[in-house]
Short mmCIF file of C-alpha atoms and ligand atoms in Angstrom, two decimals:
data_model
loop_
_atom_site.label_atom_id
_atom_site.label_comp_id
_atom_site.label_asym_id
_atom_site.label_seq_id
_atom_site.Cartn_x
_atom_site.Cartn_y
_atom_site.Cartn_z
CA MET A 1 0.00 0.00 0.00
CA SER A 2 1.49 3.34 -0.93
CA ILE A 3 0.44 5.81 1.73
CA PRO A 4 -0.33 9.24 0.31
CA MET A 5 0.47 12.44 2.16
CA ILE A 6 -2.81 13.21 3.93
CA MET A 7 -3.55 16.92 3.99
CA THR A 8 -7.15 16.23 4.95
CA PRO A 9 -9.03 17.90 7.82
CA GLY A 10 -8.81 14.70 9.81
CA PRO A 11 -7.47 12.15 9.98
CA THR A 12 -4.12 13.92 9.90
CA SER A 13 -0.64 12.46 9.59
CA VAL A 14 0.73 10.77 12.69
CA ARG A 15 4.22 11.50 14.02
CA GLU A 16 6.62 8.59 14.32
CA ASN A 17 6.85 8.72 18.13
CA VAL A 18 3.07 8.25 18.35
CA ARG A 19 3.16 5.30 15.96
CA LEU A 20 5.98 3.71 17.93
CA ALA A 21 4.23 4.29 21.25
CA ARG A 22 1.32 2.23 19.99
CA ALA A 23 3.64 -0.67 19.35
CA ILE A 24 4.87 -1.20 22.93
CA GLU A 25 3.95 -4.35 24.82
CA THR A 26 0.59 -4.10 26.54
CA THR A 27 -0.85 -5.31 29.81
CA ASN A 28 -4.40 -6.28 30.80
CA PRO A 29 -5.86 -2.82 31.31
CA ASP A 30 -8.82 -4.06 33.37
CA LEU A 31 -6.74 -5.95 35.90
CA ASP A 32 -3.44 -4.08 36.00
CA LEU A 33 -3.94 -1.33 38.59
CA GLU A 34 -1.06 0.67 37.14
CA PHE A 35 -3.08 1.20 34.01
CA TYR A 36 -5.77 3.01 36.04
CA ASP A 37 -3.10 5.53 36.98
CA PHE A 38 -1.86 5.77 33.43
CA TYR A 39 -5.39 6.34 32.14
CA LYS A 40 -6.08 8.95 34.81
CA GLU A 41 -2.80 10.79 34.18
CA THR A 42 -3.60 10.80 30.47
CA CYS A 43 -7.05 12.26 31.20
CA ASP A 44 -5.41 14.91 33.39
CA LYS A 45 -3.02 15.82 30.59
CA VAL A 46 -5.93 16.15 28.19
CA GLY A 47 -7.49 18.44 30.81
CA GLU A 48 -4.29 20.51 30.89
CA PHE A 49 -4.48 20.79 27.12
CA LEU A 50 -8.15 21.85 27.34
CA LYS A 51 -7.38 24.27 30.19
CA THR A 52 -9.84 22.71 32.57
CA LYS A 53 -9.98 21.26 36.06
CA ASN A 54 -13.10 19.31 35.11
CA SER A 55 -12.75 15.58 34.91
CA VAL A 56 -11.94 14.05 31.56
CA ARG A 57 -12.91 10.68 30.12
CA ILE A 58 -11.40 9.00 27.10
CA LEU A 59 -13.89 6.81 25.25
CA SER A 60 -13.24 4.00 22.84
CA GLY A 61 -14.67 5.26 19.59
CA GLU A 62 -13.89 8.05 17.14
CA GLY A 63 -15.17 11.61 17.49
CA ILE A 64 -18.85 11.01 16.81
CA LEU A 65 -19.08 8.89 19.96
CA GLY A 66 -18.35 11.99 22.03
CA LEU A 67 -21.19 13.93 20.41
CA GLU A 68 -23.65 11.11 20.90
CA ALA A 69 -22.49 10.37 24.46
CA ALA A 70 -23.02 13.99 25.51
CA CYS A 71 -26.54 14.04 24.03
CA ALA A 72 -27.45 10.57 25.30
CA SER A 73 -26.32 11.38 28.83
CA LEU A 74 -27.98 14.78 29.09
CA THR A 75 -31.22 14.35 27.14
CA GLU A 76 -34.48 13.14 28.65
CA ALA A 77 -37.80 12.81 26.86
CA GLY A 78 -39.27 16.22 26.20
CA ASP A 79 -36.12 18.21 27.11
CA ARG A 80 -35.76 21.37 25.08
CA VAL A 81 -32.25 21.68 23.66
CA LEU A 82 -30.86 24.69 21.85
CA VAL A 83 -28.94 23.62 18.74
CA LEU A 84 -26.70 26.31 17.24
CA ASP A 85 -26.82 25.48 13.58
CA ASN A 86 -24.59 27.22 11.08
CA GLY A 87 -23.08 24.12 9.50
CA VAL A 88 -23.28 20.40 8.92
CA PHE A 89 -22.08 19.30 12.36
CA GLY A 90 -24.03 22.11 14.05
CA LYS A 91 -27.28 20.91 12.51
CA GLY A 92 -26.39 17.26 13.05
CA PHE A 93 -26.44 17.65 16.82
CA GLY A 94 -30.22 18.02 16.53
CA ASP A 95 -30.47 14.43 15.27
CA PHE A 96 -28.78 13.08 18.41
CA VAL A 97 -31.10 15.18 20.57
CA LYS A 98 -34.13 13.70 18.78
CA MET A 99 -32.76 10.16 18.99
CA TYR A 100 -32.82 10.40 22.78
CA GLY A 101 -36.29 11.92 22.92
CA GLY A 102 -35.39 15.59 23.25
CA GLU A 103 -36.80 18.50 21.32
CA PRO A 104 -34.14 20.40 19.37
CA ILE A 105 -34.80 24.11 18.86
CA TYR A 106 -32.51 25.39 16.12
CA PHE A 107 -30.84 28.77 16.14
CA LYS A 108 -29.84 29.10 12.52
CA GLY A 109 -26.89 31.12 11.33
CA ASP A 110 -25.50 31.92 7.90
CA ARG A 111 -23.55 28.92 6.62
CA ARG A 112 -20.59 31.09 5.60
CA GLU A 113 -20.34 33.11 8.78
CA ALA A 114 -19.61 32.71 12.46
CA ILE A 115 -22.62 32.70 14.80
CA ASN A 116 -23.68 36.30 15.32
CA ILE A 117 -23.65 37.12 19.02
CA ASP A 118 -26.14 39.99 18.84
CA GLU A 119 -28.65 37.82 17.03
CA LEU A 120 -28.15 35.08 19.57
CA LYS A 121 -28.68 37.61 22.37
CA SER A 122 -32.00 38.75 20.98
CA PHE A 123 -33.05 35.14 20.39
CA LEU A 124 -32.29 34.29 24.02
CA LYS A 125 -34.27 37.30 25.25
CA LYS A 126 -37.39 35.70 23.81
CA ASP A 127 -36.63 32.10 24.70
CA SER A 128 -33.99 30.73 27.03
CA ASN A 129 -35.75 27.74 28.56
CA PHE A 130 -33.25 25.09 27.48
CA LYS A 131 -31.60 22.32 29.44
CA TYR A 132 -28.44 22.56 27.40
CA ALA A 133 -27.12 23.95 24.14
CA THR A 134 -24.86 22.43 21.51
CA ILE A 135 -22.19 24.47 19.77
CA VAL A 136 -19.62 23.48 17.16
CA HIS A 137 -16.30 25.30 17.52
CA CYS A 138 -15.07 24.74 13.95
CA ASP A 139 -17.68 23.33 11.58
CA THR A 140 -15.19 21.41 9.48
CA PRO A 141 -17.13 20.88 6.21
CA SER A 142 -17.32 24.68 5.74
CA GLY A 143 -14.39 25.81 7.91
CA VAL A 144 -16.40 28.31 9.94
CA LEU A 145 -15.03 29.08 13.40
CA ASN A 146 -17.60 30.06 16.03
CA PRO A 147 -16.83 32.44 18.94
CA VAL A 148 -17.24 29.88 21.70
CA GLN A 149 -15.59 32.30 24.14
CA ASP A 150 -18.58 34.67 23.76
CA ILE A 151 -21.34 32.14 23.17
CA CYS A 152 -20.85 29.93 26.22
CA PRO A 153 -20.73 32.64 28.91
CA LEU A 154 -23.90 34.12 27.39
CA LEU A 155 -25.69 30.77 27.58
CA LYS A 156 -24.52 30.11 31.11
CA GLU A 157 -25.93 33.47 32.23
CA LYS A 158 -29.29 32.04 31.24
CA GLY A 159 -28.66 28.82 33.13
CA ILE A 160 -28.12 26.73 30.00
CA LEU A 161 -25.52 23.96 30.09
CA THR A 162 -23.02 24.13 27.22
CA VAL A 163 -21.80 21.27 25.05
CA VAL A 164 -19.01 22.17 22.64
CA ASP A 165 -17.73 20.05 19.78
CA SER A 166 -14.18 21.29 19.32
CA VAL A 167 -13.04 18.13 17.55
CA SER A 168 -11.43 19.97 14.64
CA ALA A 169 -10.44 23.19 16.41
CA MET A 170 -8.74 22.26 19.70
CA GLY A 171 -4.97 22.28 19.35
CA GLY A 172 -5.06 24.70 16.42
CA GLU A 173 -7.38 27.28 17.95
CA GLU A 174 -7.49 28.59 21.49
CA LEU A 175 -9.80 26.63 23.76
CA LYS A 176 -10.18 27.51 27.44
CA VAL A 177 -12.82 25.23 28.84
CA ASP A 178 -13.01 26.66 32.36
CA SER A 179 -12.75 30.37 31.67
CA TRP A 180 -15.17 30.05 28.73
CA ASN A 181 -17.77 28.18 30.82
CA ILE A 182 -17.92 24.96 28.82
CA ASP A 183 -19.71 22.14 30.65
CA VAL A 184 -18.88 19.43 28.16
CA ALA A 185 -16.01 19.93 25.70
CA LEU A 186 -15.37 17.12 23.30
CA GLY A 187 -12.52 16.19 21.03
CA ALA A 188 -11.03 13.28 19.14
CA SER A 189 -7.67 11.74 18.44
CA GLN A 190 -7.43 12.15 14.68
CA LYS A 191 -7.55 15.93 14.10
CA CYS A 192 -5.02 18.44 15.52
CA LEU A 193 -3.83 15.92 18.08
CA SER A 194 -2.51 13.87 15.18
CA ALA A 195 -3.01 10.44 16.66
CA PRO A 196 -4.74 7.72 14.67
CA THR A 197 -8.54 7.61 14.57
CA GLY A 198 -10.27 5.69 17.31
CA LEU A 199 -10.69 7.76 20.45
CA SER A 200 -12.90 10.56 21.62
CA PHE A 201 -12.58 12.40 24.90
CA LEU A 202 -14.75 14.74 26.90
CA SER A 203 -14.30 17.10 29.81
CA ILE A 204 -17.36 17.07 32.04
CA SER A 205 -18.22 19.74 34.61
CA ASP A 206 -19.73 18.94 38.02
CA GLU A 207 -22.89 20.69 36.89
CA ALA A 208 -23.13 18.43 33.84
CA PHE A 209 -22.57 15.34 36.01
CA SER A 210 -25.31 16.56 38.38
CA ALA A 211 -27.71 17.02 35.48
CA MET A 212 -27.05 13.40 34.51
CA GLU A 213 -27.44 12.14 38.08
CA ASN A 214 -30.64 14.06 38.65
CA ARG A 215 -32.45 12.61 35.67
CA LYS A 216 -35.90 11.19 36.25
CA THR A 217 -35.30 8.42 33.74
CA PRO A 218 -32.18 6.32 33.17
CA ILE A 219 -29.78 7.06 30.33
CA GLY A 220 -30.96 5.09 27.31
CA SER A 221 -27.56 3.69 26.35
CA PHE A 222 -24.64 1.90 27.92
CA TYR A 223 -21.86 2.75 25.50
CA CYS A 224 -22.91 6.43 25.43
CA ASN A 225 -23.56 6.68 29.15
CA LEU A 226 -21.04 9.03 30.72
CA LEU A 227 -22.18 8.20 34.25
CA VAL A 228 -20.89 4.64 34.02
CA TRP A 229 -17.43 6.22 33.87
CA LYS A 230 -17.89 8.54 36.79
CA ASP A 231 -16.12 6.60 39.54
CA TYR A 232 -13.91 4.26 37.53
CA TYR A 233 -10.78 5.38 39.38
CA GLU A 234 -12.09 5.00 42.91
CA LYS A 235 -13.69 1.68 42.06
CA LYS A 236 -10.84 0.48 39.85
CA TRP A 237 -13.39 -0.67 37.36
CA PHE A 238 -13.75 0.25 33.69
CA PRO A 239 -17.19 -0.21 32.10
CA TYR A 240 -15.47 -1.97 29.20
CA THR A 241 -11.91 -2.89 28.35
CA PRO A 242 -10.07 0.25 27.28
CA PRO A 243 -8.16 0.12 23.97
CA ILE A 244 -4.78 0.31 25.61
CA SER A 245 -2.59 0.83 22.52
CA ASP A 246 -4.79 3.66 21.31
CA ILE A 247 -4.53 5.32 24.71
CA VAL A 248 -0.74 4.93 24.87
CA GLY A 249 -0.56 6.57 21.43
CA LEU A 250 -2.87 9.37 22.49
CA ARG A 251 -0.74 10.02 25.56
CA LYS A 252 2.32 10.54 23.36
CA ALA A 253 0.35 12.81 21.04
CA VAL A 254 -0.84 14.92 23.98
CA ASP A 255 2.76 15.14 25.25
CA ASN A 256 3.82 16.32 21.79
CA ILE A 257 1.19 19.05 21.90
CA LEU A 258 1.96 20.18 25.44
CA GLU A 259 5.63 20.48 24.50
CA ASP A 260 4.83 22.54 21.42
CA LYS A 261 4.62 25.97 23.04
CA ARG A 262 4.06 27.85 19.80
CA ILE A 263 1.42 25.56 18.37
CA LEU A 264 -1.30 28.22 18.12
CA GLN A 265 1.05 30.74 16.50
CA ARG A 266 2.15 28.07 14.04
CA HIS A 267 -1.45 27.34 13.03
CA GLU A 268 -2.29 31.02 12.77
CA SER A 269 0.72 31.91 10.72
CA ILE A 270 0.40 28.95 8.33
CA ALA A 271 -3.36 29.45 7.91
CA ASN A 272 -3.07 33.20 7.26
CA ALA A 273 -0.37 32.76 4.64
CA LEU A 274 -2.34 29.93 3.04
CA ARG A 275 -5.57 31.93 2.82
CA ASN A 276 -3.64 34.85 1.42
CA ALA A 277 -2.07 32.65 -1.29
CA ILE A 278 -5.48 31.29 -2.27
CA THR A 279 -7.06 34.70 -2.68
CA LYS A 280 -4.01 36.20 -4.44
CA ALA A 281 -4.42 33.49 -7.06
CA GLY A 282 -7.99 34.66 -7.65
CA LEU A 283 -9.71 31.73 -5.93
CA ASN A 284 -12.48 32.25 -3.37
CA LEU A 285 -12.54 31.05 0.21
CA TYR A 286 -15.90 29.60 1.18
CA THR A 287 -16.08 31.30 4.56
CA ARG A 288 -16.85 35.03 4.78
CA ASN A 289 -15.81 35.52 8.37
CA GLY A 290 -14.77 33.32 11.26
CA TYR A 291 -11.95 31.46 9.50
CA SER A 292 -10.66 28.48 11.40
CA ASN A 293 -6.89 28.19 11.38
CA THR A 294 -7.22 24.43 11.11
CA VAL A 295 -8.96 23.94 7.77
CA THR A 296 -9.00 25.95 4.56
CA VAL A 297 -12.12 25.63 2.46
CA ILE A 298 -11.86 26.80 -1.15
CA GLU A 299 -14.63 27.15 -3.71
CA VAL A 300 -14.14 25.05 -6.80
CA PRO A 301 -14.05 27.33 -9.87
CA GLU A 302 -16.93 27.18 -12.40
CA GLY A 303 -16.78 24.37 -14.90
CA ILE A 304 -15.05 21.73 -12.76
CA ASN A 305 -15.93 19.81 -9.62
CA SER A 306 -14.03 18.90 -6.50
CA LYS A 307 -13.61 15.26 -7.44
CA GLN A 308 -11.69 16.09 -10.61
CA LEU A 309 -9.23 18.10 -8.55
CA THR A 310 -8.83 15.65 -5.68
CA ASP A 311 -8.45 12.70 -8.08
CA TYR A 312 -5.80 14.49 -10.14
CA ILE A 313 -3.86 15.52 -7.04
CA LEU A 314 -3.95 12.00 -5.64
CA LYS A 315 -2.87 10.41 -8.90
CA GLU A 316 -0.13 12.86 -9.86
CA PHE A 317 1.14 13.91 -6.43
CA ASN A 318 0.16 11.02 -4.14
CA LEU A 319 -1.44 13.70 -1.99
CA MET A 320 -4.87 13.59 -0.47
CA ILE A 321 -6.94 16.69 0.03
CA ALA A 322 -10.66 16.51 0.67
CA GLY A 323 -13.87 17.56 -1.00
CA SER A 324 -16.77 18.15 1.35
CA PHE A 325 -20.22 16.71 1.94
CA ASP A 326 -23.87 17.48 2.52
CA PHE A 327 -24.78 20.88 1.03
CA LEU A 328 -21.16 21.43 0.01
CA GLU A 329 -20.72 18.18 -1.91
CA GLY A 330 -18.68 18.82 -5.07
CA LYS A 331 -18.54 22.57 -4.48
CA VAL A 332 -15.45 23.06 -2.37
CA ILE A 333 -12.10 21.48 -1.64
CA ARG A 334 -10.58 21.41 1.81
CA ILE A 335 -7.00 21.49 2.98
CA GLY A 336 -6.55 20.23 6.53
CA ASN A 337 -3.78 22.49 7.77
CA MET A 338 -4.03 21.14 11.29
CA GLY A 339 -1.72 19.39 13.73
CA GLU A 340 1.15 17.56 12.07
CA ASN A 341 -0.15 18.73 8.69
CA ALA A 342 0.45 22.38 9.51
CA THR A 343 4.04 22.70 8.35
CA LYS A 344 5.63 24.89 5.74
CA GLU A 345 6.88 21.99 3.60
CA LYS A 346 3.55 20.19 3.49
CA VAL A 347 1.61 23.31 2.61
CA ILE A 348 4.07 24.23 -0.15
CA TYR A 349 3.75 20.74 -1.63
CA THR A 350 -0.03 20.98 -1.39
CA LEU A 351 -0.20 24.37 -3.08
CA ASN A 352 2.07 23.21 -5.89
CA ALA A 353 -0.18 20.21 -6.43
CA LEU A 354 -3.32 22.34 -6.40
CA GLN A 355 -1.77 24.83 -8.80
CA SER A 356 -0.92 22.04 -11.24
CA ALA A 357 -4.38 20.51 -10.99
CA LEU A 358 -6.14 23.81 -11.65
CA GLU A 359 -3.85 24.59 -14.55
CA TYR A 360 -4.45 21.11 -15.97
CA TYR A 361 -8.18 21.94 -15.98
CA LYS A 362 -7.41 25.29 -17.71
CA ILE A 363 -8.25 27.49 -14.75
CA ASN A 364 -6.34 30.76 -14.95
CA LEU A 365 -4.59 31.65 -11.75
CA LYS A 366 -3.32 35.13 -10.99
CA ALA A 367 -0.37 34.08 -8.85
CA ASN A 368 1.92 31.24 -7.95
CA MET A 369 0.36 30.10 -4.72
CA ALA A 370 3.38 28.39 -3.19
CA LYS A 371 5.47 31.50 -3.82
CA GLU A 372 2.86 33.78 -2.26
CA PHE A 373 2.62 31.45 0.69
CA ILE A 374 6.36 31.50 1.32
CA GLN A 375 6.50 35.28 1.04
CA ASN A 376 3.73 35.75 3.57
CA LEU A 377 4.75 33.20 6.12
CA LYS A 378 5.90 35.31 9.05
CA ILE A 379 7.43 32.54 11.10
CA ASN A 380 9.45 29.80 9.51
CA TYR A 381 7.72 26.60 10.66
C1 LIG B 1 -14.14 15.15 12.51
C2 LIG B 1 -15.22 15.75 13.28
C3 LIG B 1 -16.03 14.98 14.12
C4 LIG B 1 -15.87 13.49 14.21
O1 LIG B 1 -16.32 12.93 13.04
P1 LIG B 1 -15.54 11.84 12.21
O2 LIG B 1 -16.56 10.85 11.87
O3 LIG B 1 -14.47 11.34 13.07
O4 LIG B 1 -15.01 12.53 11.01
C5 LIG B 1 -16.98 15.62 14.86
N1 LIG B 1 -17.16 16.96 14.78
C6 LIG B 1 -16.40 17.73 14.00
C7 LIG B 1 -16.63 19.19 13.95
C8 LIG B 1 -15.41 17.14 13.22
O5 LIG B 1 -14.64 17.89 12.42
#
């Protein structure tokens, strides 16, 4: 199998020390008490990364499990849940709410723009009777970054619990769970953290745990039940056998991130120079404001579709970039400039490939994108 360079917005490429960590000899994680400490320390490190003192749980399943577990654990029949919907993942939260018997109330925002705080304020003046709200930090299919730092404190003022999907933002964008009032923050291994796919993790506030414990009806799931994890450490009992190699790999990936003191500046600088190169060439970014520094979403020029470009780039450059899905299917291409992907060399290679593909399809570009990128990159990552 010839592995292409994966410049996709998750999964991202995995550093060698993470791959090697996954290969070490493993113990029985249910019976070996030392593993309980290792798991707990790993959760605490994830908490450090998320800037929270709340307890963290790592679950055995990729990112979607975290979204469903939060909704399953918090939702009871008839609960009203505010779903902030300005993208595919934003809207999708409503389906999990419904699945567990809740009533999603959608606050809709422009698909190309960040959630507008003033509009949200006036919405909440009329109606704020919600048990919790769901917010997507970066809605990856469109690349829109939402101002979680303003949204969550506003919701908490109204007594609404906050659930934030930061799967594709954390690590590349600032995320301060405690000072931003986030009750449940969820992430996954395969985006900026740059570990292989397979794990999701959540930080859970005491208030969120209380809401789960004070339910009138039991949580309608075992695998998605966050309460079954509550006292694992005291009881030395895991609800199911943890995937030990995945967790050892994640631990190394978190260590990599915690050591990387300039990680946010790196993402910002790479993403800015990349967006600048795209627009200098005469291409359009999909997003109008609220650009995430983790993914770059570019409109496909008239006359061609995303698949032609991604196929050409894979065949000629052994490089994978992504199209998108849902309402953006065929219309945009996405570069995942996140985590291990966010380096100067990889972005230059990607822009050269994209330039060739567009030229092959007779699209006139106004600039050499790789050259523009290099000129605008302030810090040499
Ligand atoms: C990637 C991602 C997820 C997890 O979905 P996958 O099935 O792992 O791709 C959840 N939310 C967001 C915003 C994501 O980008």
